[in-house]
mmCIF file of C-alpha atoms in Angstrom:
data_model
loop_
_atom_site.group_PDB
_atom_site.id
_atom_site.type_symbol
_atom_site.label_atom_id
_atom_site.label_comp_id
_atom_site.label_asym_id
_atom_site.label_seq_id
_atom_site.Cartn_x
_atom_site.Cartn_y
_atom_site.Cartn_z
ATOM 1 C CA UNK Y 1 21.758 2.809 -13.652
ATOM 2 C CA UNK Y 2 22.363 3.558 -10.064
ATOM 3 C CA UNK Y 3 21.092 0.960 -8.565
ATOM 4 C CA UNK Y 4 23.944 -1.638 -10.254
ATOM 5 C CA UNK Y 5 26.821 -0.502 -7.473
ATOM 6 C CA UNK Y 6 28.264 -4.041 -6.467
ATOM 7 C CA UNK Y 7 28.882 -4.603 -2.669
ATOM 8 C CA UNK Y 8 31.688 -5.550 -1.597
ATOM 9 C CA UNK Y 9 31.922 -9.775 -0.022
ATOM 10 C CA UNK Y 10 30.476 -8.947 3.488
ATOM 11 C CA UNK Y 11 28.160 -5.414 2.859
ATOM 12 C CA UNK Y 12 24.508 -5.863 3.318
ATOM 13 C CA UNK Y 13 22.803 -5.191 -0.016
ATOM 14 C CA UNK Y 14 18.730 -4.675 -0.098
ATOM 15 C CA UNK Y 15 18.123 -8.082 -2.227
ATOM 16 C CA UNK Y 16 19.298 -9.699 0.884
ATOM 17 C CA UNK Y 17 17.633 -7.965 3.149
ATOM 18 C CA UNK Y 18 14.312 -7.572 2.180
ATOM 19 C CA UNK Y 19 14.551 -11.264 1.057
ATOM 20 C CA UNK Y 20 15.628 -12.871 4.403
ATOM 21 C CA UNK Y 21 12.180 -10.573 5.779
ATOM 22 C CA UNK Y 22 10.110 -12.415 3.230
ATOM 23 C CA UNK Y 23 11.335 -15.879 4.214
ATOM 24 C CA UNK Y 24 10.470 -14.625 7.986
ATOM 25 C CA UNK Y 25 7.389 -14.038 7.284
ATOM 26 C CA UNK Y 26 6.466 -16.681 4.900
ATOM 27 C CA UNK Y 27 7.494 -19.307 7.658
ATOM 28 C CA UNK Y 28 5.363 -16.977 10.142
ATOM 29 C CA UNK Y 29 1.892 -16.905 8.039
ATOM 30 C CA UNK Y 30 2.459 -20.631 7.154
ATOM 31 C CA UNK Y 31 3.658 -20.312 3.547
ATOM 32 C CA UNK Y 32 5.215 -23.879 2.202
ATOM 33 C CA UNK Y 33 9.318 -23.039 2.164
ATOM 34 C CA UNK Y 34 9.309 -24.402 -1.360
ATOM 35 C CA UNK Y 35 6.389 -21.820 -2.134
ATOM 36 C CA UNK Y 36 8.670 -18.784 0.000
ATOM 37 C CA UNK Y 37 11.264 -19.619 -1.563
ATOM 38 C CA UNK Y 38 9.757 -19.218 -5.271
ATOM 39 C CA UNK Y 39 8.277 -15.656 -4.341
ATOM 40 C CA UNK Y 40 11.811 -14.657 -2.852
ATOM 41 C CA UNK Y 41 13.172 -15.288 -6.519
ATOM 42 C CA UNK Y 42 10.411 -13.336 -7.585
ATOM 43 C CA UNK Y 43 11.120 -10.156 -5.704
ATOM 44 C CA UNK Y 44 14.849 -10.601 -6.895
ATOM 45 C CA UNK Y 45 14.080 -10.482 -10.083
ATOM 46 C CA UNK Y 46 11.914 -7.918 -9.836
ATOM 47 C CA UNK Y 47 14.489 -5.426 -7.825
ATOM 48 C CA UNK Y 48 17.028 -6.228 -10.712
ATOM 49 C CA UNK Y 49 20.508 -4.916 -10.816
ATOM 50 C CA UNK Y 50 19.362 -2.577 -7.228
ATOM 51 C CA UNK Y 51 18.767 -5.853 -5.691
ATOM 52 C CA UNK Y 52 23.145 -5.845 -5.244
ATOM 53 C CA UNK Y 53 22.688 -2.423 -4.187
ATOM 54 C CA UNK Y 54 24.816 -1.829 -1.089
ATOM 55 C CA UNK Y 55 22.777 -0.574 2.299
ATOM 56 C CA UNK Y 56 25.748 1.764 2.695
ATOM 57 C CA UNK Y 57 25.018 3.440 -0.106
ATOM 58 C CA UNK Y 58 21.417 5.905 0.103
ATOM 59 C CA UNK Y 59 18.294 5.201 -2.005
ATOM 60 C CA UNK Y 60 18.756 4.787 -5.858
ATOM 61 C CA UNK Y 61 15.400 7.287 -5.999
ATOM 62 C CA UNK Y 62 13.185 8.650 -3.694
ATOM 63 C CA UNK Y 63 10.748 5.533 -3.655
ATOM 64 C CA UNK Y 64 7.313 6.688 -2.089
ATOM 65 C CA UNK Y 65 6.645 3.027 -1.063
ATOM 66 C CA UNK Y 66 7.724 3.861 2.135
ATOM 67 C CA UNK Y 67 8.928 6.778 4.417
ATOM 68 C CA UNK Y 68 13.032 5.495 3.966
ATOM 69 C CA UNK Y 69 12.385 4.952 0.287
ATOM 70 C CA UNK Y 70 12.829 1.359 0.286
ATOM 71 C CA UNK Y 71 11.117 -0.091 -2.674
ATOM 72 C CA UNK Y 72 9.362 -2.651 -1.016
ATOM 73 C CA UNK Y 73 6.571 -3.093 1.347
ATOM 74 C CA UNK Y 74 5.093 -6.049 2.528
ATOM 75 C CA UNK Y 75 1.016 -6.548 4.181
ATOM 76 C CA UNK Y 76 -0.995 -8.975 5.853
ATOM 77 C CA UNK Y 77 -4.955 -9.561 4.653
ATOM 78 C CA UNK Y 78 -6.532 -10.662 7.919
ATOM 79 C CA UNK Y 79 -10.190 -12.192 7.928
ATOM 80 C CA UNK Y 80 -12.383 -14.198 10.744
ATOM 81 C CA UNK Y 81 -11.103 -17.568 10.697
ATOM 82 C CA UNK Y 82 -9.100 -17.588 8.341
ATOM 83 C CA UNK Y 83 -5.127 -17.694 8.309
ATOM 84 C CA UNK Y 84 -3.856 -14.126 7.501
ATOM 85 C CA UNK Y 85 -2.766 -13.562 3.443
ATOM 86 C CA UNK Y 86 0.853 -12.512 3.187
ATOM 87 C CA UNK Y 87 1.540 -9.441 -0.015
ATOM 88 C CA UNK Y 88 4.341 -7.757 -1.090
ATOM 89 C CA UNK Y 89 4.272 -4.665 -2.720
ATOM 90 C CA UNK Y 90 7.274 -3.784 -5.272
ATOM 91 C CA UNK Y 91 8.532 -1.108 -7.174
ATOM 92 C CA UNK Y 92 10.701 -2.467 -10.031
ATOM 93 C CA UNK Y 93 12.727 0.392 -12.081
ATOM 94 C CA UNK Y 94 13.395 2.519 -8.944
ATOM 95 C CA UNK Y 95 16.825 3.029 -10.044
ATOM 96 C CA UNK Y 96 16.112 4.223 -13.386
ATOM 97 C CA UNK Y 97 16.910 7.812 -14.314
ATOM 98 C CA UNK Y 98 13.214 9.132 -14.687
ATOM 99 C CA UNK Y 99 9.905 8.039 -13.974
ATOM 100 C CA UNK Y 100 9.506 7.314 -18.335
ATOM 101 C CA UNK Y 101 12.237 4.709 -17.842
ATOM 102 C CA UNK Y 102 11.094 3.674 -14.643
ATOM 103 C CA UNK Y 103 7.413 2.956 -16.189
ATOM 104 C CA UNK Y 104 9.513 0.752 -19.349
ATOM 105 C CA UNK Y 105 11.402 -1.483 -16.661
ATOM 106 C CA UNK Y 106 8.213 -2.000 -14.441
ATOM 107 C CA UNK Y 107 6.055 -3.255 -17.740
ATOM 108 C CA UNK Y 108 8.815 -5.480 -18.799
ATOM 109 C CA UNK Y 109 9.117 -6.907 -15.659
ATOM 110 C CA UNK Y 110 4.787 -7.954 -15.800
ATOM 111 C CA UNK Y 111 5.061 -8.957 -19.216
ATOM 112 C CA UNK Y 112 7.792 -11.492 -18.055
ATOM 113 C CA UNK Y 113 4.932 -12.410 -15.432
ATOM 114 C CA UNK Y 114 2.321 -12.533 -17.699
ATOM 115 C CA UNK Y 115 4.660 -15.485 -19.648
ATOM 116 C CA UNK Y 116 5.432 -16.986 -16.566
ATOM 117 C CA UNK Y 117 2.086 -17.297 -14.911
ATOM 118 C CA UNK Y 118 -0.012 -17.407 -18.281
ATOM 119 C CA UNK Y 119 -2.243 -14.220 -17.694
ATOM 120 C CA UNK Y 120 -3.229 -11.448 -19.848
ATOM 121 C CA UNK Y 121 -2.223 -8.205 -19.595
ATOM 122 C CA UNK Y 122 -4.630 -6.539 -22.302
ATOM 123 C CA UNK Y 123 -7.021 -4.352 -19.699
ATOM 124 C CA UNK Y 124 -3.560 -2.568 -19.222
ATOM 125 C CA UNK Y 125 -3.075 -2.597 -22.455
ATOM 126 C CA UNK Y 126 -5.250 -0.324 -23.120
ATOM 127 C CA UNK Y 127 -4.195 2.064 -20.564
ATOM 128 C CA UNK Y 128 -0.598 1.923 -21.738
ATOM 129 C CA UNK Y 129 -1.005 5.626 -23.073
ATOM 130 C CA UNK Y 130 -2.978 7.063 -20.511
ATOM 131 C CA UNK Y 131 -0.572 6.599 -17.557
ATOM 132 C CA UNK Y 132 2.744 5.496 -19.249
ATOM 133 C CA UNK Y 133 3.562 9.343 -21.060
ATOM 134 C CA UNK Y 134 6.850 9.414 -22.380
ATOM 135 C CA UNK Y 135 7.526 12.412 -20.511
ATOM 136 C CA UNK Y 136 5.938 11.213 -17.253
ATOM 137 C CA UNK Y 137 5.667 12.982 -14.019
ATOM 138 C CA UNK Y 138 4.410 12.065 -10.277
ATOM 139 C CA UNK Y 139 6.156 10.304 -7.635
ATOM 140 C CA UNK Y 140 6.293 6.645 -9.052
ATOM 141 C CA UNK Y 141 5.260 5.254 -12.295
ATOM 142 C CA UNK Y 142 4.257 1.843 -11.392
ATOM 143 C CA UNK Y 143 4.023 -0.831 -8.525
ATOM 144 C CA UNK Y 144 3.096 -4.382 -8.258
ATOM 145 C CA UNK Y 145 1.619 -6.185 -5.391
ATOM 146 C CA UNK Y 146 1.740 -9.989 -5.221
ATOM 147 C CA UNK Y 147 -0.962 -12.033 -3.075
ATOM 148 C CA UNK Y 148 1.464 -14.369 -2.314
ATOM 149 C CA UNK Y 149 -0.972 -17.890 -2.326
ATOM 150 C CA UNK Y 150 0.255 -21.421 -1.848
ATOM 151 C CA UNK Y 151 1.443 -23.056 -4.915
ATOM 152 C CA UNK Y 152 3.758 -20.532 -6.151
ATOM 153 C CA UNK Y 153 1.416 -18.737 -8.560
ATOM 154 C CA UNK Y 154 0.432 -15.279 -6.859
ATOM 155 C CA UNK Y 155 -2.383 -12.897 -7.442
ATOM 156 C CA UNK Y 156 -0.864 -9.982 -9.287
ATOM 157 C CA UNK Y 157 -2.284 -6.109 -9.053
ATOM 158 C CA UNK Y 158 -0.768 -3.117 -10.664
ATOM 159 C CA UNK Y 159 -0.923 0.059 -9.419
ATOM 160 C CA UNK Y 160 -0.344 3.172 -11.760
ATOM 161 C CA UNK Y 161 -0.092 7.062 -11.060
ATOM 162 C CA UNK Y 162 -3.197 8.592 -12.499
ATOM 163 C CA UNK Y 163 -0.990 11.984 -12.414
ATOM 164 C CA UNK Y 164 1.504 10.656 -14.474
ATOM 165 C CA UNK Y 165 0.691 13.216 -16.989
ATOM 166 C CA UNK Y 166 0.670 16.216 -14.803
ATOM 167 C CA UNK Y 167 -0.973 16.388 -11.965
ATOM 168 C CA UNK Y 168 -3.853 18.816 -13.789
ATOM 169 C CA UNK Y 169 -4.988 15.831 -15.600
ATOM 170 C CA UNK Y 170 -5.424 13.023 -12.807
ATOM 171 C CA UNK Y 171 -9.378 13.297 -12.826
ATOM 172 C CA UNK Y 172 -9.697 13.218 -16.252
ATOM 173 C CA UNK Y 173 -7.080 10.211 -16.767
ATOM 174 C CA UNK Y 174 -9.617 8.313 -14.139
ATOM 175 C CA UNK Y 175 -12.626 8.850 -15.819
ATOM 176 C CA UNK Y 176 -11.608 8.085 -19.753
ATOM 177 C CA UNK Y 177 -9.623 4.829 -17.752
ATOM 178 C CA UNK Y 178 -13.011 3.440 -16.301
ATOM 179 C CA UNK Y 179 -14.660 4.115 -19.534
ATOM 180 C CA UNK Y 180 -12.507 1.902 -21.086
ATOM 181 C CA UNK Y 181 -12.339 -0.984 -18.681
ATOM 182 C CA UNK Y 182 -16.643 -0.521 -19.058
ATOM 183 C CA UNK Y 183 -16.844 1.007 -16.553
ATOM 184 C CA UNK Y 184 -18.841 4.458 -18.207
ATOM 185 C CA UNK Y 185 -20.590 5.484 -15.225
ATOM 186 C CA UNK Y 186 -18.017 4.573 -12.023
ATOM 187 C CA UNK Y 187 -16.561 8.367 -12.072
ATOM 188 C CA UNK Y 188 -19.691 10.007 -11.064
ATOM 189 C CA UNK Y 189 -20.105 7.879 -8.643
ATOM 190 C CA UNK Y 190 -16.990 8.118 -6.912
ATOM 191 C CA UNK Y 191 -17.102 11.142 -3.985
ATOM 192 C CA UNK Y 192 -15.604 14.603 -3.722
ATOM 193 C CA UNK Y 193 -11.959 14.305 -3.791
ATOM 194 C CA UNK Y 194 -8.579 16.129 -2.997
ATOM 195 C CA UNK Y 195 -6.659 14.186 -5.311
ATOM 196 C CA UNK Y 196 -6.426 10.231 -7.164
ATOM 197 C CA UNK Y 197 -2.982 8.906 -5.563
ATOM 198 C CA UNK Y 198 -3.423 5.787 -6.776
ATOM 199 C CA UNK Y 199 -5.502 3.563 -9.991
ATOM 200 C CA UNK Y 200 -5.186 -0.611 -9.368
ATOM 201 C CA UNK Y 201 -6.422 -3.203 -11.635
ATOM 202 C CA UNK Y 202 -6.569 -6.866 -10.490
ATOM 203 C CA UNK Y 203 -4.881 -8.910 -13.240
ATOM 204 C CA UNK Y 204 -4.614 -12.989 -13.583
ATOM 205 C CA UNK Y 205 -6.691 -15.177 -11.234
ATOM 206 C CA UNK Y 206 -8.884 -13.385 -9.272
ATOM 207 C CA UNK Y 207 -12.982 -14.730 -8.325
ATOM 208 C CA UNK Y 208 -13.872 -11.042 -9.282
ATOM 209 C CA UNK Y 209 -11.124 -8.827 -10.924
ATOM 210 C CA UNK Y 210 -11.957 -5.514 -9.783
ATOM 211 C CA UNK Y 211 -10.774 -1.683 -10.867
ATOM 212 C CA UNK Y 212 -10.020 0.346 -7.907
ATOM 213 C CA UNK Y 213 -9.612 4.099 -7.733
ATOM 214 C CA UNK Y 214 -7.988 5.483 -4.629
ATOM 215 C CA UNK Y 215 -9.649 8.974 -3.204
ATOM 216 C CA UNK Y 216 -7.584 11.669 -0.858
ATOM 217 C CA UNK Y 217 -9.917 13.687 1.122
ATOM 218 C CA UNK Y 218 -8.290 16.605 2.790
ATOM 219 C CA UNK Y 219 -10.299 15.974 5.989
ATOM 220 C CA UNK Y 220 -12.059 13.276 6.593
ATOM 221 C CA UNK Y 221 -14.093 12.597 9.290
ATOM 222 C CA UNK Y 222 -15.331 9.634 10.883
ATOM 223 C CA UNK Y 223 -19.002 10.574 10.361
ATOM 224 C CA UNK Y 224 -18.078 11.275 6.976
ATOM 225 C CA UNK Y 225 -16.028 8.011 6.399
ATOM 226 C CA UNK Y 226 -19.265 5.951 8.097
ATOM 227 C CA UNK Y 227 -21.569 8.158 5.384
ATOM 228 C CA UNK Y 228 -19.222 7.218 2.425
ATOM 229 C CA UNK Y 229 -19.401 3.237 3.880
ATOM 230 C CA UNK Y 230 -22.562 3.495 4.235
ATOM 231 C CA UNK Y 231 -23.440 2.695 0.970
ATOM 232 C CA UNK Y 232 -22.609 -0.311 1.184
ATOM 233 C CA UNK Y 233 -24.260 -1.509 4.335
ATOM 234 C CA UNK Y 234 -25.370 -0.214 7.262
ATOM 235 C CA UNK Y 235 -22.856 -3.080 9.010
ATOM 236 C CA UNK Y 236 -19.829 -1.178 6.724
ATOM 237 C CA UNK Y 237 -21.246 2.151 7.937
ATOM 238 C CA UNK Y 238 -20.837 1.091 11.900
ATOM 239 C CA UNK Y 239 -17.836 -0.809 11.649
ATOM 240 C CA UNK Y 240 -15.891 1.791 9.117
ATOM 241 C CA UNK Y 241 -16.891 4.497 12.349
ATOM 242 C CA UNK Y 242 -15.399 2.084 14.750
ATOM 243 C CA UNK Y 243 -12.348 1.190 12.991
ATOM 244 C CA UNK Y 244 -11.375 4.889 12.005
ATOM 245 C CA UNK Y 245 -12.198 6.152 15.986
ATOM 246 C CA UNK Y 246 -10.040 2.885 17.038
ATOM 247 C CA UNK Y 247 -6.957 3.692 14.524
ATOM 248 C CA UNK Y 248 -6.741 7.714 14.783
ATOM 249 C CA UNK Y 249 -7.719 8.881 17.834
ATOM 250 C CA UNK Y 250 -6.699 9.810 20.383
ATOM 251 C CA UNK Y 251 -3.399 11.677 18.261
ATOM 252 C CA UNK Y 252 -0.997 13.106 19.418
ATOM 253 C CA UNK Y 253 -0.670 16.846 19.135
ATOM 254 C CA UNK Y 254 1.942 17.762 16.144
ATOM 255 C CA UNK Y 255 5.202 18.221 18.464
ATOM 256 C CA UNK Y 256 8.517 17.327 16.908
ATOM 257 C CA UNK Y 257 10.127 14.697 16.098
ATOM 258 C CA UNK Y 258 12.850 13.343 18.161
ATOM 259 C CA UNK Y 259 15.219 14.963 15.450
ATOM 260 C CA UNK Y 260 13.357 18.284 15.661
ATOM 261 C CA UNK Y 261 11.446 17.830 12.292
ATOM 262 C CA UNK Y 262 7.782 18.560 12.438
ATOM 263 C CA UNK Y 263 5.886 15.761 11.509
ATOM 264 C CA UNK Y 264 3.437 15.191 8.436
ATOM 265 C CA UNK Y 265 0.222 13.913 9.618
ATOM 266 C CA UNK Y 266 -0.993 12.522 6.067
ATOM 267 C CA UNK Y 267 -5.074 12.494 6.040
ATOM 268 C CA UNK Y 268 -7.013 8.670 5.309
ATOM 269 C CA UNK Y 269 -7.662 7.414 1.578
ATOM 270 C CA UNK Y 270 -10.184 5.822 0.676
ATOM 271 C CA UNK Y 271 -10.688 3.109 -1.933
ATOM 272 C CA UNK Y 272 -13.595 2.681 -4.068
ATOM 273 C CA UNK Y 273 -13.980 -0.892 -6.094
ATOM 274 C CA UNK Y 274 -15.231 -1.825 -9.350
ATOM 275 C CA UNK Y 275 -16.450 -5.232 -10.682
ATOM 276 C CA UNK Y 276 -19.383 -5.104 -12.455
ATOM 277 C CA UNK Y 277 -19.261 -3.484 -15.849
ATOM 278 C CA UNK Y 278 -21.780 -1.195 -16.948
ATOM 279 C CA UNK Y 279 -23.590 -0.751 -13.613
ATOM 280 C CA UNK Y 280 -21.743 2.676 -12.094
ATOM 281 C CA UNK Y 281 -22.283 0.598 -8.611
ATOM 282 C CA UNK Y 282 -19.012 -0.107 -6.451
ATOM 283 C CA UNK Y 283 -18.778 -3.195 -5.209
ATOM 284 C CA UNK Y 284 -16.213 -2.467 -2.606
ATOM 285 C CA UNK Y 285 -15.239 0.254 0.487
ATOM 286 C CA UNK Y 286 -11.649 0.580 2.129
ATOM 287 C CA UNK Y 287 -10.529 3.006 4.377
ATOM 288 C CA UNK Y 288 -6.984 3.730 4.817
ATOM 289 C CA UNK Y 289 -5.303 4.821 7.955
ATOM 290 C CA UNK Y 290 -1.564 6.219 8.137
ATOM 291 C CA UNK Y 291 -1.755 4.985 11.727
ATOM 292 C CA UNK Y 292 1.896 5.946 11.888
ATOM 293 C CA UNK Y 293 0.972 9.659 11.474
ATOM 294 C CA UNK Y 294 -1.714 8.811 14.175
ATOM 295 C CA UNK Y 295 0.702 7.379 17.397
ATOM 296 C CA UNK Y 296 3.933 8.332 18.987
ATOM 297 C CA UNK Y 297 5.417 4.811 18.441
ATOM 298 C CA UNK Y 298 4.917 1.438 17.028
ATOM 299 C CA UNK Y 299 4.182 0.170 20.223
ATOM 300 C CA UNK Y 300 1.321 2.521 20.017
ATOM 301 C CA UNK Y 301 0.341 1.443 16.757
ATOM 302 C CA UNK Y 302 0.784 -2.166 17.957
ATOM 303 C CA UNK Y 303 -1.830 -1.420 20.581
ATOM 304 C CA UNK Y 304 -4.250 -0.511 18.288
ATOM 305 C CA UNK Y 305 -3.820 -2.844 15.426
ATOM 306 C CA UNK Y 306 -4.455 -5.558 18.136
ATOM 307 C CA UNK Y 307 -7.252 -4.344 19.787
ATOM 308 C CA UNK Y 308 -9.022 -3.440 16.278
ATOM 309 C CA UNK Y 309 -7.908 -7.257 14.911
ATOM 310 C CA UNK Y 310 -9.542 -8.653 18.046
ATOM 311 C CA UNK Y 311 -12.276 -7.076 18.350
ATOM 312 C CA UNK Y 312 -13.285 -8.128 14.359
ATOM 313 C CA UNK Y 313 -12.568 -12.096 15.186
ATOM 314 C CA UNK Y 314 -8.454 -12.083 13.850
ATOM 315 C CA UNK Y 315 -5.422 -13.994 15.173
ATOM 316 C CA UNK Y 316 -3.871 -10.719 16.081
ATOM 317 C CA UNK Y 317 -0.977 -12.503 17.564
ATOM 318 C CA UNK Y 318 0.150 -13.061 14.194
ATOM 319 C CA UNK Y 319 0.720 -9.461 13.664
ATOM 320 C CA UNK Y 320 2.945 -9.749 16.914
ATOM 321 C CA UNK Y 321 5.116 -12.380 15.115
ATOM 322 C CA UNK Y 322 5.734 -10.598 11.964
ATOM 323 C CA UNK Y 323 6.675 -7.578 13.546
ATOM 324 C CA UNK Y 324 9.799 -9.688 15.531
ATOM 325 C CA UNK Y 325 10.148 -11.019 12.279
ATOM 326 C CA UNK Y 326 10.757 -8.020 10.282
ATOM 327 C CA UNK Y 327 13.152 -6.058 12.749
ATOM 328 C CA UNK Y 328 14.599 -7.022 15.923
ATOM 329 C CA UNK Y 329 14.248 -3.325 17.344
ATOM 330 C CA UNK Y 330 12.253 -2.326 20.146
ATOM 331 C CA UNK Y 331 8.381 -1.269 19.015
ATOM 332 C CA UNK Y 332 9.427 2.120 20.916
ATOM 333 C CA UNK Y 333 12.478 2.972 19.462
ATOM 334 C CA UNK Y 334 10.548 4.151 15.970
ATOM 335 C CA UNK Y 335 7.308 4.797 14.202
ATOM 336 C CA UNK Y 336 6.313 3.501 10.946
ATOM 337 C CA UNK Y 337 7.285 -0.034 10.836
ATOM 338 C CA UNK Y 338 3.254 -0.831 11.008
ATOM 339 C CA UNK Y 339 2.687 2.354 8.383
ATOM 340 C CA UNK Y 340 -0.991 1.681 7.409
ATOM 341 C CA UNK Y 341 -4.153 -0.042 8.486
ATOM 342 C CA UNK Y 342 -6.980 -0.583 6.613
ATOM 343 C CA UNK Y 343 -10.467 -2.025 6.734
ATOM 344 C CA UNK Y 344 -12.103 -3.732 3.609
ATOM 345 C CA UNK Y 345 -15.891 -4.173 2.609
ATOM 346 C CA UNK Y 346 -15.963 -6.150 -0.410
ATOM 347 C CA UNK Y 347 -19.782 -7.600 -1.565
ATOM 348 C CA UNK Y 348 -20.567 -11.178 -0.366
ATOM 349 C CA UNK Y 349 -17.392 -11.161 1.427
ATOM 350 C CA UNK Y 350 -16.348 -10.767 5.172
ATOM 351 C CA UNK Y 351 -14.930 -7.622 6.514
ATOM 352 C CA UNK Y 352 -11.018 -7.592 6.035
ATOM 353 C CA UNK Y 353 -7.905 -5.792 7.768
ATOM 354 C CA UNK Y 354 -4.467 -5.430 6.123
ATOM 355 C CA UNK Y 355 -1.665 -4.283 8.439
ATOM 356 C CA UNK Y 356 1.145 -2.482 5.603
ATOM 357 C CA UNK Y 357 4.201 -3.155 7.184
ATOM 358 C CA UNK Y 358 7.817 -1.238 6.671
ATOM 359 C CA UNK Y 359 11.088 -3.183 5.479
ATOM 360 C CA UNK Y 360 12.902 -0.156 6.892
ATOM 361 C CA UNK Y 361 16.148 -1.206 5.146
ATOM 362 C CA UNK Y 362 17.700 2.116 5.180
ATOM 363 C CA UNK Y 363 16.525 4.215 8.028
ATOM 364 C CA UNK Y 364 14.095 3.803 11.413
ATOM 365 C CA UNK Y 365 11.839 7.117 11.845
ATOM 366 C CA UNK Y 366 12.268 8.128 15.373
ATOM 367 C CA UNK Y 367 9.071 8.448 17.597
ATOM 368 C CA UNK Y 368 7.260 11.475 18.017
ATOM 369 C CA UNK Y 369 8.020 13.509 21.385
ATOM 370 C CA UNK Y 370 5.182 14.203 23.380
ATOM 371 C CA UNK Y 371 4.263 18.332 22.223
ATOM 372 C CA UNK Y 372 4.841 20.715 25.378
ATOM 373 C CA UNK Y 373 1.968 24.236 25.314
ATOM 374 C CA UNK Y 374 4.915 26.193 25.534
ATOM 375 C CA UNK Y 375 7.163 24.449 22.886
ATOM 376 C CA UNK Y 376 7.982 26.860 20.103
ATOM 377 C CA UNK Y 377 6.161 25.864 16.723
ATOM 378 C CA UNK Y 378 6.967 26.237 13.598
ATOM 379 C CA UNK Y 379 4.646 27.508 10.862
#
């Protein structure tokens, strides 16, 4: 595999790395150091022989995690009043040689979970043929994210590529996997999309396990995103408007990017939630912002992430912390670092915002340049 290149005694690898930013920000959201600790094994273990994998040496694959392809991302679940929820998100089998053998590593690595933490895997189970195709295709295969709670026993989601057997097929793969998870009537209620990035399944101990199905619109509006929140309660509707206006505008105008590239302004996702079998109803709303696509900098994205976090009741200074925690750069110097923001409506629960932040272990995206009228563009 590639990812088993040793370092030699004093090269960074990525195990180290992204493991000294998980202590960080363990100590920063309050996490026991016994409990840190635990969860930094875990992400070892998870990484595998890549975890040795030398900095100096690029990407074992093309990991669509993040923007540098580092397999791991980490987030912060922020509510009113409530101490902010540290996650890590984790690719394992990045290094494998195609997505098939990066799909075997990632379900051995849960079943060893599922042993450790005593939880069932059988609502995968009976998925395993719909998105694990021996020949399969897409950008990633599978990820895990861990709610990383006190006690050293995390809440575990998986997240699988509904076009993992051609892209032609992603609808269809979504629809026959609610039916089988009982949910019969959840694709017809989901709206109009572009595309299904992403298919997530709570697994273990969760209050209410839900199925969620990730939507790409090709534009989205915030009308429209306030209309599709809407359905959930006129409160969703008004603060989903507020929170999209707040994260994306105003934008910058696509100029390039300090290394002449023309940026990729990605569009929002949203997610749609499913707990209750049999009903067609979702019980939850998020909508995603690639705030990173939306700013010049991450001081920019900073900016907004605080203002949004204060104005729903959140200790936004915690954001602040992790931030220093994660990188000692300048907010300035790049964009990306805070690469998503999101706003949760979840029934009989409060609103929630999760800041995705970057591990950038192998590269910093410059900041966009400010677009001059009478720059040349590109097509």
């Amino acid at each position: 595999m590639t990812g088993a290149a040793d370092a030699g005694p004093s090269e960074a690898v990525l195990g180290d790395h992204v493991h000294s930013q998980l202590t960080a920000l363990g100590n920063v959201v309050g996490l026991a150091a016994s409990d840190t600790a635990a969860y930094g094994r875990v992400l070892l273990d998870a990484l595998g022989d890549s975890a040795h994998r030398p900095l100096s040496l690029p990407p074992a694959s093309p990991s669509f995690i993040s923007d540098d392809h580092t397999p791991v991302e980490f987030s912060l679940a922020f509510t009113p009043g409530a101490a902010p929820v540290l996650r890590m998100l984790v690719e394992p089998g990045w290094d494998s040689a195609d997505m098939g053998g990066s799909g075997r590593a990632g379900l051995e690595v849960l079943r060893e979970w599922a042993g450790r933490w005593n939880f069932s895997t059988d609502r995968l189970d009976t998925l395993e043929d719909l998105f694990f195709p021996a020949a399969a295709e897409g950008p990633f295969a599978v990820w895990y994210a861990l709610e990383l709670r006190p006690g050293g026993v995390p809440g575990v989601k998986v997240y699988l590529n509904p076009s993992a057997g051609g892209a032609g097929h992603a609808a269809r793969t979504v629809r026959e996997a609610l039916r089988r998870l009982g949910h019969r009537d959840a694709f017809a209620a989901l709206p109009e999309a572009a595309g299904y990035p992403f298919f997530a399944l709570d697994l273990g101990s969760w209050a209410m396990p839900r199925v969620k199905v990730y939507v790409r619109h090709t534009r989205l509006s915030t009308d429209h995103a306030r209309v599709l929140s809407r359905a959930y309660s006129d409160l969703a509707g008004g603060q989903t408007k507020a929170f999209f206006q707040r994260a994306t505008e105003p934008a910058p105008a696509l100029g390039r990017e300090t290394d002449g590239r023309e940026p990729l302004r990605r569009p929002p996702l949203t997610t749609h939630s499913f707990t209750d079998s049999g009903t067609g109803t979702a019980s939850g709303f998020t909508l995603h912002i690639p705030v990173r696509d939306y700013v010049h900098s991450d001081e920019e994205a900073h900016a907004r992430a605080t203002a949004l976090l204060t104005d729903f009741g959140m200790d936004a200074s915690v954001l602040t912390r992790a931030l220093a925690a994660l990188t000692p750069r300048e907010l300035g110097d790049g964009v990306g670092l805070i690469a998503y923001l999101a706003l949760a409506h979840q029934q009989h629960r409060q609103p929630r915002i999760t800041a995705y932040v970057s591990s950038e272990a192998y590269a910093v995206r410059p900041p966009l340049t400010a677009h001059r009228p009478d720059e040349a563009r590109t097509a």
